[in-house]
mmCIF file of C-alpha atoms and ligand atoms in Angstrom:
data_model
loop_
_atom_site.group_PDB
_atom_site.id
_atom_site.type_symbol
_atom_site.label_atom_id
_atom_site.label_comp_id
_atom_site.label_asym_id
_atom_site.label_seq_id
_atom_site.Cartn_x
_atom_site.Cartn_y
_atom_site.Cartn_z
ATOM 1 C CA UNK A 1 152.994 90.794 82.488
ATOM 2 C CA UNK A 2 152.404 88.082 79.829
ATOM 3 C CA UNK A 3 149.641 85.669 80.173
ATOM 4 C CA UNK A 4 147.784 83.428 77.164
ATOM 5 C CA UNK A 5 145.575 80.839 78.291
ATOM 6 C CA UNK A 6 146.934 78.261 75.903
ATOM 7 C CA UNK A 7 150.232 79.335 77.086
ATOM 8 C CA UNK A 8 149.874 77.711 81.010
ATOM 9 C CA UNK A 9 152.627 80.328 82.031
ATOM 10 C CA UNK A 10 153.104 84.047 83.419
ATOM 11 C CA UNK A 11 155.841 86.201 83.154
ATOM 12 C CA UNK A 12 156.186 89.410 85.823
ATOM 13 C CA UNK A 13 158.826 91.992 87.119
ATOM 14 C CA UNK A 14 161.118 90.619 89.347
ATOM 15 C CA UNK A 15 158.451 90.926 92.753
ATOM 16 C CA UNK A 16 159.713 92.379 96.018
ATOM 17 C CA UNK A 17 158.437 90.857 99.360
ATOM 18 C CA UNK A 18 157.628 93.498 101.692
ATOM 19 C CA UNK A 19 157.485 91.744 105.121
ATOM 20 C CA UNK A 20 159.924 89.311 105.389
ATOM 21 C CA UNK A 21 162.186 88.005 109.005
ATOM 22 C CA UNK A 22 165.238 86.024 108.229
ATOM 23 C CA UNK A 23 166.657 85.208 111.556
ATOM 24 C CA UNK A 24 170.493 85.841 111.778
ATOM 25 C CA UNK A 25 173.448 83.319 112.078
ATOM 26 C CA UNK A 26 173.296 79.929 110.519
ATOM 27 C CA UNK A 27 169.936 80.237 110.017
ATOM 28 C CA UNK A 28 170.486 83.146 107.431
ATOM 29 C CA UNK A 29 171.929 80.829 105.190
ATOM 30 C CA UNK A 30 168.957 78.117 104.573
ATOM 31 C CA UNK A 31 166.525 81.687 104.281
ATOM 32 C CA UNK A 32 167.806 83.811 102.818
ATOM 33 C CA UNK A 33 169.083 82.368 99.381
ATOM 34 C CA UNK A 34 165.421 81.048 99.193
ATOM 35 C CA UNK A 35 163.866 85.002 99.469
ATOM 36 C CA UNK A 36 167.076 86.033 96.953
ATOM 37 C CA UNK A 37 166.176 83.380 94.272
ATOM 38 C CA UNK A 38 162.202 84.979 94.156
ATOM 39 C CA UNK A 39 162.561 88.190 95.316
ATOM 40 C CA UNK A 40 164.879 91.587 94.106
ATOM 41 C CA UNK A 41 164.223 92.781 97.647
ATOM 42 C CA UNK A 42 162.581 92.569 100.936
ATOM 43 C CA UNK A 43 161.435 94.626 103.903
ATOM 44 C CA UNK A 44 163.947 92.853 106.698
ATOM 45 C CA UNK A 45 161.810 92.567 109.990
ATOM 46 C CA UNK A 46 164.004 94.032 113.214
ATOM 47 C CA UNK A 47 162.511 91.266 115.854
ATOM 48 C CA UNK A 48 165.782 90.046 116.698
ATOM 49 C CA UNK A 49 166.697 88.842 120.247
ATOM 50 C CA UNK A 50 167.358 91.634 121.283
ATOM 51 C CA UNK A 51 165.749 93.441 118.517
ATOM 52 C CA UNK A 52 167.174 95.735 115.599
ATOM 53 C CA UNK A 53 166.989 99.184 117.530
ATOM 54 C CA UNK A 54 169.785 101.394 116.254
ATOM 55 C CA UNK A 55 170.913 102.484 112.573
ATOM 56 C CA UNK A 56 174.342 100.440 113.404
ATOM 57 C CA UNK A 57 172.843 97.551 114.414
ATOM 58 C CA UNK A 58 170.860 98.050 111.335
ATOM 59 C CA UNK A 59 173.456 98.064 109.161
ATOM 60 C CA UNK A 60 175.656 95.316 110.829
ATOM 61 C CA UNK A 61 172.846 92.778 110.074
ATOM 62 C CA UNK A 62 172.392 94.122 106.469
ATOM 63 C CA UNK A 63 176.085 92.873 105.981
ATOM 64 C CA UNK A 64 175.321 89.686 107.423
ATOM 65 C CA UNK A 65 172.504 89.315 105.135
ATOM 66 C CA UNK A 66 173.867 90.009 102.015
ATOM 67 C CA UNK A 67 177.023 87.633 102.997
ATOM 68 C CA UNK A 68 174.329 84.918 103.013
ATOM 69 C CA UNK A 69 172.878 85.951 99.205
ATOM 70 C CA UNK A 70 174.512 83.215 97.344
ATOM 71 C CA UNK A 71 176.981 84.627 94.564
ATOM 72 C CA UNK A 72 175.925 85.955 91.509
ATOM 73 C CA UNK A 73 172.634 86.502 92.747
ATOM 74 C CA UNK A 74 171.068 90.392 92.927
ATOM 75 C CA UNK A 75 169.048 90.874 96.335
ATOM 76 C CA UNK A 76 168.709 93.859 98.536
ATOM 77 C CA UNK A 77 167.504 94.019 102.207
ATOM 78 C CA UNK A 78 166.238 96.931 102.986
ATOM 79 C CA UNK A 79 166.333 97.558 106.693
ATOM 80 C CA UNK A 80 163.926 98.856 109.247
ATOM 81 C CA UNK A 81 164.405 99.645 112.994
ATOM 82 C CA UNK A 82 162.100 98.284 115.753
ATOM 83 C CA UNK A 83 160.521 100.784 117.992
ATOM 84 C CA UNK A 84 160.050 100.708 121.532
ATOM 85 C CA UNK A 85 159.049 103.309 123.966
ATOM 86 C CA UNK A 86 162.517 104.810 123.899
ATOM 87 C CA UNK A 87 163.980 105.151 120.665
ATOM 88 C CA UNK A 88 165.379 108.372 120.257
ATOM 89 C CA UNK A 89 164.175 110.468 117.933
ATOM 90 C CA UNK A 90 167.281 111.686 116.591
ATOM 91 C CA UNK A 91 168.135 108.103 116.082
ATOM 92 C CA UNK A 92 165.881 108.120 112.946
ATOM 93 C CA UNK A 93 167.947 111.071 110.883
ATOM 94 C CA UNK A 94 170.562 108.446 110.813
ATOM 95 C CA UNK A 95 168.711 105.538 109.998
ATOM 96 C CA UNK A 96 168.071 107.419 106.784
ATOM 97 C CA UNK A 97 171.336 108.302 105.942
ATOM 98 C CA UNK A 98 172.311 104.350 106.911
ATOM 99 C CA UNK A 99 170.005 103.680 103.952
ATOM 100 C CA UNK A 100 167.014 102.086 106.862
ATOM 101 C CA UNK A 101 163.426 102.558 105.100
ATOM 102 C CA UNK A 102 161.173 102.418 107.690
ATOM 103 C CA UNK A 103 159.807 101.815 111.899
ATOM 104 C CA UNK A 104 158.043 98.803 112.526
ATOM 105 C CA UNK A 105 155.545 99.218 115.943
ATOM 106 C CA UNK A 106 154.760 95.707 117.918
ATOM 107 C CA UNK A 107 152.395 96.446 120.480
ATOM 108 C CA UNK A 108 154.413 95.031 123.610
ATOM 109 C CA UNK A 109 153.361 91.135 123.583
ATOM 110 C CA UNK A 110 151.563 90.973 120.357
ATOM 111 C CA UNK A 111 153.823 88.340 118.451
ATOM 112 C CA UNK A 112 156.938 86.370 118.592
ATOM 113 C CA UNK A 113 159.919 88.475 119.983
ATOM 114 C CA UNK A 114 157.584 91.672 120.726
ATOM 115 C CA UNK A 115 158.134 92.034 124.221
ATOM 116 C CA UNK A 116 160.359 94.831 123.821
ATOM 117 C CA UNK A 117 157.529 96.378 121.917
ATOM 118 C CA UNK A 118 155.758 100.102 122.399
ATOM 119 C CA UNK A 119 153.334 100.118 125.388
ATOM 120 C CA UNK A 120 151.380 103.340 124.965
ATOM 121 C CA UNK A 121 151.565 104.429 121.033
ATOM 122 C CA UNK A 122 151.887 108.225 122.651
ATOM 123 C CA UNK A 123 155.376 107.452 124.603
ATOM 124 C CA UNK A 124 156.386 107.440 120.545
ATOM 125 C CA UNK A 125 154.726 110.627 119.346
ATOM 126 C CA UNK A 126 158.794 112.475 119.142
ATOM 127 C CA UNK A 127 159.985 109.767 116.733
ATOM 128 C CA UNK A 128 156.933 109.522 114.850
ATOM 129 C CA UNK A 129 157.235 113.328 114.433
ATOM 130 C CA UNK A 130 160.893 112.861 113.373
ATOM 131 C CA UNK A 131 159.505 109.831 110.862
ATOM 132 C CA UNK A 132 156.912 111.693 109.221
ATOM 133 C CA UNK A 133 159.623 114.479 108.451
ATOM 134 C CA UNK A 134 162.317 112.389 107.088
ATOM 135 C CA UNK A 135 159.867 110.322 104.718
ATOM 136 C CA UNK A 136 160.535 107.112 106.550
ATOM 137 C CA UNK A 137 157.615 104.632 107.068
ATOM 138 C CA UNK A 138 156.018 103.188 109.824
ATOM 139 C CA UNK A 139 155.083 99.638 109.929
ATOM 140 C CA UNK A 140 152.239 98.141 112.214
ATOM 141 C CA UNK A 141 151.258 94.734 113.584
ATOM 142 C CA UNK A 142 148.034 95.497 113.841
ATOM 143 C CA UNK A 143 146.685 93.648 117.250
ATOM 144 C CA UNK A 144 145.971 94.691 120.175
ATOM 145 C CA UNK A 145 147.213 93.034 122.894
ATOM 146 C CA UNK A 146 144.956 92.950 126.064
ATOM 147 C CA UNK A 147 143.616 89.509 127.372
ATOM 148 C CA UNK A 148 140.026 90.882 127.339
ATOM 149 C CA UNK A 149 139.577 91.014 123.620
ATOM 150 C CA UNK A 150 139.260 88.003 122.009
ATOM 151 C CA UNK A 151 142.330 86.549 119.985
ATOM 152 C CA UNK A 152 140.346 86.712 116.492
ATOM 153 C CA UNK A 153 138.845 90.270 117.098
ATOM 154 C CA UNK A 154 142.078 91.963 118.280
ATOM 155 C CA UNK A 155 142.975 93.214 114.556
ATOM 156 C CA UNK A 156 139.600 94.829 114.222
ATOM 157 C CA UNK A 157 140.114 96.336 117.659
ATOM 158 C CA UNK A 158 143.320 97.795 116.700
ATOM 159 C CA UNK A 159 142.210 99.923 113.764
ATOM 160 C CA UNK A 160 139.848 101.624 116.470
ATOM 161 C CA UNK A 161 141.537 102.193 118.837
ATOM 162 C CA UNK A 162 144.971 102.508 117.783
ATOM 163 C CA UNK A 163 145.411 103.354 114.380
ATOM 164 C CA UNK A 164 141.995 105.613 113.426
ATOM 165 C CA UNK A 165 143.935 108.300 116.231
ATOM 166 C CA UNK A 166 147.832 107.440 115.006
ATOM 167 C CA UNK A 167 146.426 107.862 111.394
ATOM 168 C CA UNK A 168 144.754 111.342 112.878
ATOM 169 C CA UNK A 169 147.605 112.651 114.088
ATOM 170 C CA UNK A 170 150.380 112.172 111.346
ATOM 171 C CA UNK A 171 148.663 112.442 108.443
ATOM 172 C CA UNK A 172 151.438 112.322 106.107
ATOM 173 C CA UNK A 173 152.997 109.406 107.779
ATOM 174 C CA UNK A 174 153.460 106.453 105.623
ATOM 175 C CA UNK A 175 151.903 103.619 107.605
ATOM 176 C CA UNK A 176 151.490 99.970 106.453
ATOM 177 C CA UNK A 177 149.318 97.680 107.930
ATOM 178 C CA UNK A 178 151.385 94.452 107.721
ATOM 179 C CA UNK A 179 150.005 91.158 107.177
ATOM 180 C CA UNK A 180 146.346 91.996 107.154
ATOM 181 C CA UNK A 181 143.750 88.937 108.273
ATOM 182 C CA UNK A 182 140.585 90.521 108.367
ATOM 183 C CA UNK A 183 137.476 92.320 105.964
ATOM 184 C CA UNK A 184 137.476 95.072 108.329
ATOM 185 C CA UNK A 185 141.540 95.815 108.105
ATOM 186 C CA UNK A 186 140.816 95.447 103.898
ATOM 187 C CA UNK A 187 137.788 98.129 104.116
ATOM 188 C CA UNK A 188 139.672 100.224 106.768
ATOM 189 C CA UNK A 189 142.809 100.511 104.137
ATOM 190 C CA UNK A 190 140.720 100.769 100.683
ATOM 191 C CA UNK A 191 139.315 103.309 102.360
ATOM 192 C CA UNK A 192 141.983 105.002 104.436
ATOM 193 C CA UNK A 193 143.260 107.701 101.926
ATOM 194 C CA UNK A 194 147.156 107.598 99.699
ATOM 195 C CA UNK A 195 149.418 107.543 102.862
ATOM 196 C CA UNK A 196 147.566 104.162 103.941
ATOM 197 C CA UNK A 197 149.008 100.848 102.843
ATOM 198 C CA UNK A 198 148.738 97.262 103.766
ATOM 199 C CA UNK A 199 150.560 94.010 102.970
ATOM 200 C CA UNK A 200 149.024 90.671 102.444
ATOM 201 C CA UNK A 201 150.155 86.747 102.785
ATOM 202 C CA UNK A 202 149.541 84.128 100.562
ATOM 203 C CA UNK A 203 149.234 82.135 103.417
ATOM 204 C CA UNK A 204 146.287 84.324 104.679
ATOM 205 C CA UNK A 205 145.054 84.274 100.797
ATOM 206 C CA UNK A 206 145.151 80.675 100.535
ATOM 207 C CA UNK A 207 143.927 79.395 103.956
ATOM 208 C CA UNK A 208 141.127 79.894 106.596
ATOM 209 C CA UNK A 209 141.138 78.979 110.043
ATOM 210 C CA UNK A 210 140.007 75.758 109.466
ATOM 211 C CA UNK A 211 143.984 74.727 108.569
ATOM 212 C CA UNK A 212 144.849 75.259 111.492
ATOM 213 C CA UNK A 213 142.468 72.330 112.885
ATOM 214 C CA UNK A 214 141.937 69.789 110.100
ATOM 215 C CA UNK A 215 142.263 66.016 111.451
ATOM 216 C CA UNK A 216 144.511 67.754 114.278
ATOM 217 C CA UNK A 217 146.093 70.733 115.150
ATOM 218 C CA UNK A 218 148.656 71.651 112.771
ATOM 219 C CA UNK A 219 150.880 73.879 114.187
ATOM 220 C CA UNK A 220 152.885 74.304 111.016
ATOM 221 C CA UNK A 221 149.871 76.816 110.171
ATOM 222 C CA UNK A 222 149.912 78.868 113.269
ATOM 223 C CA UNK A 223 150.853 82.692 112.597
ATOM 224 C CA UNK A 224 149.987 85.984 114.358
ATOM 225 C CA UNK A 225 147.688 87.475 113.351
ATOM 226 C CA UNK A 226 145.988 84.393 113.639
ATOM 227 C CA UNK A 227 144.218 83.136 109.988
ATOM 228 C CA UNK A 228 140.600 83.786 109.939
ATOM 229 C CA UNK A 229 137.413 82.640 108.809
ATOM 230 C CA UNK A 230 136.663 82.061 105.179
ATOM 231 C CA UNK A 231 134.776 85.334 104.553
ATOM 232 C CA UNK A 232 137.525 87.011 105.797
ATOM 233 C CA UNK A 233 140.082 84.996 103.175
ATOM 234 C CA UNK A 234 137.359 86.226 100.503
ATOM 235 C CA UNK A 235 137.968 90.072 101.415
ATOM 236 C CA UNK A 236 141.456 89.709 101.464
ATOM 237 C CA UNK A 237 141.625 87.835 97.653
ATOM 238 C CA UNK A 238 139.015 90.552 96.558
ATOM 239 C CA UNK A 239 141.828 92.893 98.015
ATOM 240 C CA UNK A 240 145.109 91.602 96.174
ATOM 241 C CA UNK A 241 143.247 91.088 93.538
ATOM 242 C CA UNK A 242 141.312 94.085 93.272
ATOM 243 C CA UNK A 243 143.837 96.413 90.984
ATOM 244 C CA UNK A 244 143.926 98.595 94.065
ATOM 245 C CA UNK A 245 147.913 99.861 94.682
ATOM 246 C CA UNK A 246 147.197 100.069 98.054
ATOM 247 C CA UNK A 247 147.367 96.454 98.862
ATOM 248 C CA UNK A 248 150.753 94.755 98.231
ATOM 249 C CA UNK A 249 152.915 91.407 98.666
ATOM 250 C CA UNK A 250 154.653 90.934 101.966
ATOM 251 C CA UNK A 251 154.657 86.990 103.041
ATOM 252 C CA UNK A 252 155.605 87.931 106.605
ATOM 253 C CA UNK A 253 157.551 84.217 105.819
ATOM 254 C CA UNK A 254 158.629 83.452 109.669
ATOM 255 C CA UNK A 255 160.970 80.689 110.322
ATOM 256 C CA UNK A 256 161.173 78.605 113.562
ATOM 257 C CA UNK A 257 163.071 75.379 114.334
ATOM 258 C CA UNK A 258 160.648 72.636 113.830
ATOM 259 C CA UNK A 259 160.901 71.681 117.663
ATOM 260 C CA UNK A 260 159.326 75.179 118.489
ATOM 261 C CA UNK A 261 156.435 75.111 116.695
ATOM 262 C CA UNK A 262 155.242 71.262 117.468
ATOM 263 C CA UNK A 263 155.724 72.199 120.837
ATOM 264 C CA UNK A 264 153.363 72.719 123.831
ATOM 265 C CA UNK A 265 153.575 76.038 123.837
ATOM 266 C CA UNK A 266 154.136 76.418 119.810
ATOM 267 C CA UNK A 267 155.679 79.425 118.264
ATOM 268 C CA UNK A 268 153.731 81.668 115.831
ATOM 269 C CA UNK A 269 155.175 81.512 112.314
ATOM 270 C CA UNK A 270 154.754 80.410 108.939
ATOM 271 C CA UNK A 271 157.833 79.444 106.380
ATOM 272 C CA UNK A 272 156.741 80.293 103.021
ATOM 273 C CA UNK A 273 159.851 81.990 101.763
ATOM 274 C CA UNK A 274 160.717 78.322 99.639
ATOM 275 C CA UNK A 275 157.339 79.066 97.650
ATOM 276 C CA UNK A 276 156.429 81.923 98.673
ATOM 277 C CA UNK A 277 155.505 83.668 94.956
ATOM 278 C CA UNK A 278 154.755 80.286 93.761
ATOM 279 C CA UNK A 279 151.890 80.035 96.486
ATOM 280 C CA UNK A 280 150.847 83.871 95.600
ATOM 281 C CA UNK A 281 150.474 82.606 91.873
ATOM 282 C CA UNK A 282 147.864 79.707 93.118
ATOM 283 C CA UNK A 283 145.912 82.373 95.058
ATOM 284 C CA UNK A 284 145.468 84.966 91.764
ATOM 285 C CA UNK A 285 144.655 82.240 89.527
ATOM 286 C CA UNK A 286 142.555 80.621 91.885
ATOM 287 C CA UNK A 287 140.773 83.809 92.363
ATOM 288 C CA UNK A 288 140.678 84.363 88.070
ATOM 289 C CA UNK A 289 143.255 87.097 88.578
ATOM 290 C CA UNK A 290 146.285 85.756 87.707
ATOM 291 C CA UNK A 291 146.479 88.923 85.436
ATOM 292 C CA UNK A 292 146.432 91.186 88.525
ATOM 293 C CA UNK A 293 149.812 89.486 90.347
ATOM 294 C CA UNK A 294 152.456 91.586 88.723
ATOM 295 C CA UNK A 295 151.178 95.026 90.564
ATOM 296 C CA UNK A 296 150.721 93.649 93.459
ATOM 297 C CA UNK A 297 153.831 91.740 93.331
ATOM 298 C CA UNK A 298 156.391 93.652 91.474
ATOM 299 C CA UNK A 299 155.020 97.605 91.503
ATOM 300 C CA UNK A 300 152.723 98.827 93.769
ATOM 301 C CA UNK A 301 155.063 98.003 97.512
ATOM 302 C CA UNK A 302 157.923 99.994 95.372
ATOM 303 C CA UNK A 303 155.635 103.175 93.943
ATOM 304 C CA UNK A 304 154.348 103.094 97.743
ATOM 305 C CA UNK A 305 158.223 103.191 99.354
ATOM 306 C CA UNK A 306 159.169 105.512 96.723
ATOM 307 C CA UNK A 307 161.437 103.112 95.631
ATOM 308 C CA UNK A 308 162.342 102.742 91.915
ATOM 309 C CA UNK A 309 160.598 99.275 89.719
ATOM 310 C CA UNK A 310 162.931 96.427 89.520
ATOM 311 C CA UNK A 311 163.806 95.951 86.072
ATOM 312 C CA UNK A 312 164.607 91.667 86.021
ATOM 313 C CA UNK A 313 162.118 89.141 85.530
ATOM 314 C CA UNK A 314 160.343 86.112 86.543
ATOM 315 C CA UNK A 315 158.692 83.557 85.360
ATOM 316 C CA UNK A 316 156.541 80.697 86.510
ATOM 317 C CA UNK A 317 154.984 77.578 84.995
ATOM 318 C CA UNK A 318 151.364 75.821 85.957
ATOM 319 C CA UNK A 319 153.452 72.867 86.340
ATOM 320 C CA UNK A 320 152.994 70.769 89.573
ATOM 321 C CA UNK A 321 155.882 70.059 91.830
ATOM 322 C CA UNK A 322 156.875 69.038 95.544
ATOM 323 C CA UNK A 323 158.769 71.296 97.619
ATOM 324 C CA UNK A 324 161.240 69.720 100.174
ATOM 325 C CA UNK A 325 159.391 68.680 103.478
ATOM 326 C CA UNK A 326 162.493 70.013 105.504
ATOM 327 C CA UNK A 327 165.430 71.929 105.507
ATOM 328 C CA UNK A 328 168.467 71.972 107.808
ATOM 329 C CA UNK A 329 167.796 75.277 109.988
ATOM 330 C CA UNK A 330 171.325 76.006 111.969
ATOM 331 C CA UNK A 331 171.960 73.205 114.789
ATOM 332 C CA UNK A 332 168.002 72.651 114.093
ATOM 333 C CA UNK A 333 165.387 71.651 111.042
ATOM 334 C CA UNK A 334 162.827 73.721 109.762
ATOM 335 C CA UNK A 335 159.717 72.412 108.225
ATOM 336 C CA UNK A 336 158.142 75.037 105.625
ATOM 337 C CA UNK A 337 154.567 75.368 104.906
ATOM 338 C CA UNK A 338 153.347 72.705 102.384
ATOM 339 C CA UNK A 339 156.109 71.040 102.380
ATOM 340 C CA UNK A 340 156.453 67.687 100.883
ATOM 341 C CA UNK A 341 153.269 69.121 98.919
ATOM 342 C CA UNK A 342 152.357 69.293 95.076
ATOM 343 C CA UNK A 343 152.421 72.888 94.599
ATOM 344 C CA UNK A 344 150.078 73.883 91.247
ATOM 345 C CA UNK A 345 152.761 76.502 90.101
ATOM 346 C CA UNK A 346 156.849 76.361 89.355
ATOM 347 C CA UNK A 347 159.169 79.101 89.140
ATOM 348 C CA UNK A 348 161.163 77.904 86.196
ATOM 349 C CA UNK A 349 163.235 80.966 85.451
HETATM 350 C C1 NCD B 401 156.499 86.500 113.337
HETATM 351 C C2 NCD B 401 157.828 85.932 113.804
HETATM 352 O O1 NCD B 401 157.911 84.704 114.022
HETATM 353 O O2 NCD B 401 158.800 86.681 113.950
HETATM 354 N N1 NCD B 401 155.463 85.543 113.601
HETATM 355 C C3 NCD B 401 154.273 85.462 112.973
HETATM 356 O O3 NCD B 401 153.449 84.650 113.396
HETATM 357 N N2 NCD B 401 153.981 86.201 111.941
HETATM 358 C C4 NCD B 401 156.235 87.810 113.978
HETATM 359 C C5 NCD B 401 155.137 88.593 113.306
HETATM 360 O O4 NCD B 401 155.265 89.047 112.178
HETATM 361 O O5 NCD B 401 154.087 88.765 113.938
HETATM 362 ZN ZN1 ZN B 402 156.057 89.319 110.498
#
């Protein structure tokens, strides 16, 4: 990467985003040229209705995702299966051959679309066997679910009492923790040994709980897991920023028609994917860092899937702009974080 502080503009590796949903039908065609126009790649989420459970299903919405990559533009999903308390464990040999990179575990209720999710992590244990031996990763939202614990503790919870004994028992098991929120998931990862990775927002990097609430609720900045308090946002920056290769981008952007989320019962999700490394850049140079974005953007989610560097570039300008306030969304609209905002940095090329 390329940075001169005269010169008020970086240049990085083509980035990857890690944790990414799209949606499917009309709605793939708003999202996904936005990801494709940032991103050489992203980790496709599987929490479809009903959700992304077999390597053919996995593959069918591949091809519907790449028909929506506008043309002459290079972008690869790479696909993951959801798991629930059934899937077969011979169902992940031919994920692998179908090209599918990883598992992603939803406890049962934990976010939007989950409730097909695993209710006791042991009902899994055969296709986490069969996961660990064909080099696939697992992928964890990292909450736990029960009504007891409180809503801003259950990440915290989760690395107790879920994933200290799942990272006990498959020790060679690739696991990400997606979307990390809290000091305690940062300290549990930094600490957790090479087979432990997590991904980060720049919505979590940029924001504290506080959004959520200022001069109203603003549901536009509702997400599971829920964002934190500030000295939580400061472990997670000291994270991304740290150097560490452990800790990598994934914006876990999460579109919703507009209705949905200013809506009594609002759904959790944050669109980012319209700014998404643009936002990422304001974090790092926020932070002083700016000179730490290109591993965590472009290197260290690839060297941690095994997956080779991309080779393009990117490059962005400290240059303010305003990103569109809305965006037609299928039958619906879709109103992305910050929009209608001036943004500190541009992608220019
Ligand atoms: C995601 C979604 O809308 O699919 N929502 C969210 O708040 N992040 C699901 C998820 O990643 O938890
Ligand atoms: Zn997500």
């Amino acid at each position: 990467m390329s940075t001169a502080p005269s010169i008020p503009q970086i240049t990085l590796t083509r980035p990857d985003d890690w944790h990414l949903h799209v949606r499917d039908g009309e709605a793939l065609r708003t999202v996904v040229p936005h990801t494709a126009a940032q991103f050489g790649r992203a980790i496709i989420m599987p929490n479809l209705k009903p959700p992304v459970t077999t390597a053919a299903q996995a593959v069918a919405y591949r091809e519907r995702i790449q028909a929506a990559v506008p043309p002459g533009v290079s972008f690869e999903p790479l696909m993951t299966l959801y798991l629930t308390d059934n899937l077969p464990a011979d169902e992940i040999a031919r994920a692998k051959a179908a090209g599918v990179v990883a598992v992603k575990l939803y406890p049962a209720g934990a976010t939007t679309n989950s409730d097909a999710g695993v209710t006791d992590i042991r009902k899994t244990y055969k296709t986490l066997e069969a996961l660990q031996r064909e080099g696939l990763l697992l992928l964890v939202h990292g909450e736990v679910t029960s009504p007891d614990i409180d809503l801003f503790d259950r990440e915290a919870v989760f690395i107790e009492q879920q994933l200290q004994p799942l990272r006990r028992d498959f020790p060679e098991l690739k696991i990400v923790m997606e979307h990390i929120t809290t000091k305690e998931a940062a300290q549990y990862v930094a600490e957790a040994g090479p087979f432990t990775a997590a991904t980060i927002t720049a919505h979590h990097l940029l924001f504290n709980r506080n959004a959520i609430f200022t001069g109203g609720i603003r549901p536009h900045y509702y997400c599971l897991p829920v964002l934190k308090r500030e000295t939580h946002r400061l472990a997670l920056v000291a994270a991304a920023t740290s150097g560490s290769d452990r800790f990598f981008l994934g914006t876990d952007s999460a579109p919703h028609p507009a209705h949905l989320k200013e809506h009594a019962s609002g759904c959790a999700g944050c669109y980012t994917a319209h700014a998404a490394i643009e936002m990422y850049a304001e974090a790092f140079d926020a932070a002083g860092a700016l000179d730490k974005l290109e591993g965590f953007a472009s290197f260290f989610g690839a060297d941690f899937y095994g997956l080779p560097r991309n080779s393009g570039q990117i490059t962005l300008r400290r240059e303010s702009w305003v990103s569109p306030d809305s965006f037609a969304f299928g039958e619906t609209e879709l109103k992305p974080l910050r929009g209608g905002e001036a943004l500190p940095w541009k992608l220019v090329a």
